[in-house]
CSV table of C-alpha atoms in Angstrom, one decimal:
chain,number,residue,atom,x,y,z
A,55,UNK,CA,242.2,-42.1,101.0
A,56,UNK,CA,244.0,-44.1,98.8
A,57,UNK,CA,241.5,-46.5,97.3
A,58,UNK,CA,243.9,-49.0,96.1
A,59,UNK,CA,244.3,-49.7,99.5
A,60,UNK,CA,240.5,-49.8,100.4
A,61,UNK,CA,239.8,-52.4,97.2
A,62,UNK,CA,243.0,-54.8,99.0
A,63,UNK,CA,241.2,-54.9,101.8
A,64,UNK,CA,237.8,-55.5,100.5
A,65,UNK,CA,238.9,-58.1,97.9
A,66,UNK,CA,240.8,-59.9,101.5
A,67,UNK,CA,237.3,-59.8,103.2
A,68,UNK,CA,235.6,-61.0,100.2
A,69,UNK,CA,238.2,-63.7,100.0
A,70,UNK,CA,238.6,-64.7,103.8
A,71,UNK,CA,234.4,-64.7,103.6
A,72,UNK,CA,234.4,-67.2,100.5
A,73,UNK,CA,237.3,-69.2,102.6
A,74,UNK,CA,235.4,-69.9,105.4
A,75,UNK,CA,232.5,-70.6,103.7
A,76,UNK,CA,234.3,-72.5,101.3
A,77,UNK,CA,233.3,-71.1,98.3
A,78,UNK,CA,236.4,-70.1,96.9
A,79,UNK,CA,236.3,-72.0,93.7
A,80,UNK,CA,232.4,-70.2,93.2
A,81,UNK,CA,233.4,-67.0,94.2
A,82,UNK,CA,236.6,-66.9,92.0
A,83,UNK,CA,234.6,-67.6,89.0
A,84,UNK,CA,232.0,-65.0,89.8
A,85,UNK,CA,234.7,-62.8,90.2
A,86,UNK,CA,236.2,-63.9,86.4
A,87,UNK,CA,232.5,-63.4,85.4
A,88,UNK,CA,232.1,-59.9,86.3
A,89,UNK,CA,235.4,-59.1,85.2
A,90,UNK,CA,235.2,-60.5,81.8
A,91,UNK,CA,231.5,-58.6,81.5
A,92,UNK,CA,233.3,-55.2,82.2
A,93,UNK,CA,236.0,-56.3,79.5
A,94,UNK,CA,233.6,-57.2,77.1
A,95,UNK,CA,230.9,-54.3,77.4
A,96,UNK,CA,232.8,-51.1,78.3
A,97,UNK,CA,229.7,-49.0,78.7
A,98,UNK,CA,228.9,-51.0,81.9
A,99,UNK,CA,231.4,-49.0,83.7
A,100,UNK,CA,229.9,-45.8,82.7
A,101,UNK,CA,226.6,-47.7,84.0
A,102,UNK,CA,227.5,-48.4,87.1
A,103,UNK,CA,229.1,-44.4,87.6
A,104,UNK,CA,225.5,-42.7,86.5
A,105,UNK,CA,224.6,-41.4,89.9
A,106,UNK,CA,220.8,-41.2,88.9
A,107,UNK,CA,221.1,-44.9,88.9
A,108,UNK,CA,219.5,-46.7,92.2
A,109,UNK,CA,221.9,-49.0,94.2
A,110,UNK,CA,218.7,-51.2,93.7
A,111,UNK,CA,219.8,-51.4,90.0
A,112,UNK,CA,223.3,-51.3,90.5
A,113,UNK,CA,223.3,-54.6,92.4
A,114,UNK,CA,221.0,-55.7,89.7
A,115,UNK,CA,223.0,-55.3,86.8
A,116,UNK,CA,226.6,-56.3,89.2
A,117,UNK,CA,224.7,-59.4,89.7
A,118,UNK,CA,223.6,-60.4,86.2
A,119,UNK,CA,227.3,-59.1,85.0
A,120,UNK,CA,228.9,-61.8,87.3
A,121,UNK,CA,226.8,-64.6,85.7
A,122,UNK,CA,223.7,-66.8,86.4
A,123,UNK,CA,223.0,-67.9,90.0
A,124,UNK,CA,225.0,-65.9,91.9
A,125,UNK,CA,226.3,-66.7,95.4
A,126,UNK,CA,224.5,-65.2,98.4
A,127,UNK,CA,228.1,-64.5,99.7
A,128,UNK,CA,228.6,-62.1,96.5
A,129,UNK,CA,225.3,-60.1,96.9
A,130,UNK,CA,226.2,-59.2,100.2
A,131,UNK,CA,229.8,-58.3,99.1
A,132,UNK,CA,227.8,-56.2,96.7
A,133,UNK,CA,225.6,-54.8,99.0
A,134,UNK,CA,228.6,-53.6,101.2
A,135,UNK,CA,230.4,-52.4,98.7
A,136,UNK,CA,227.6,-49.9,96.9
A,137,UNK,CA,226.7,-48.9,100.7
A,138,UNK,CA,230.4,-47.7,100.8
A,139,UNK,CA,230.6,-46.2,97.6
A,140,UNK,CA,227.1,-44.3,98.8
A,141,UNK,CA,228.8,-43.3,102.1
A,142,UNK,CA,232.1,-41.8,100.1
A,143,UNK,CA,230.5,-39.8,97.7
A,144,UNK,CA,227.7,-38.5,100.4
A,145,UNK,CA,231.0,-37.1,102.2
A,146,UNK,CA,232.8,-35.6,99.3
């Protein structure tokens, strides 16, 4: 699976959802949030790899990374997307 692929089409989905809900603008700075969080403190990625960490915390510590107040819209992208991560790696 090429997962270049996979995070196109959940980055579209995640866009199309903040579209119709017309959050783009909120969404988009989440997004710039998180991002700048992962540039900023490397060892986050690591973090979020440690597979003895709970997809509990994992959501916790995406959520806080991608700044205060955090869209309902983005959880559940978050919540998707660690379920999917959980799925891949339970099949490998």
């Amino acid at each position: 699976m090429d997962i270049g692929i996979v995070s196109v089409r959940y980055a579209r989905a995640l866009l199309k959802g903040a579209t119709i809900a017309k959050q783009e603008d909120k969404i988009y700075a989440e997004m710039q949030t998180l991002f700048s969080s992962y540039t900023e403190f490397p060892q986050l990625h690591f973090t979020m790899d440690n597979p003895m960490l709970s997809k509990e915390k994992k959501q916790e510590l995406l959520e806080i990374a991608s700044g205060s107040n955090v869209s309902a819209l983005l959880k559940t992208f978050f919540v998707l997307v660690l379920k999917q991560i959980q799925e891949l790696k339970r099949c490998s």
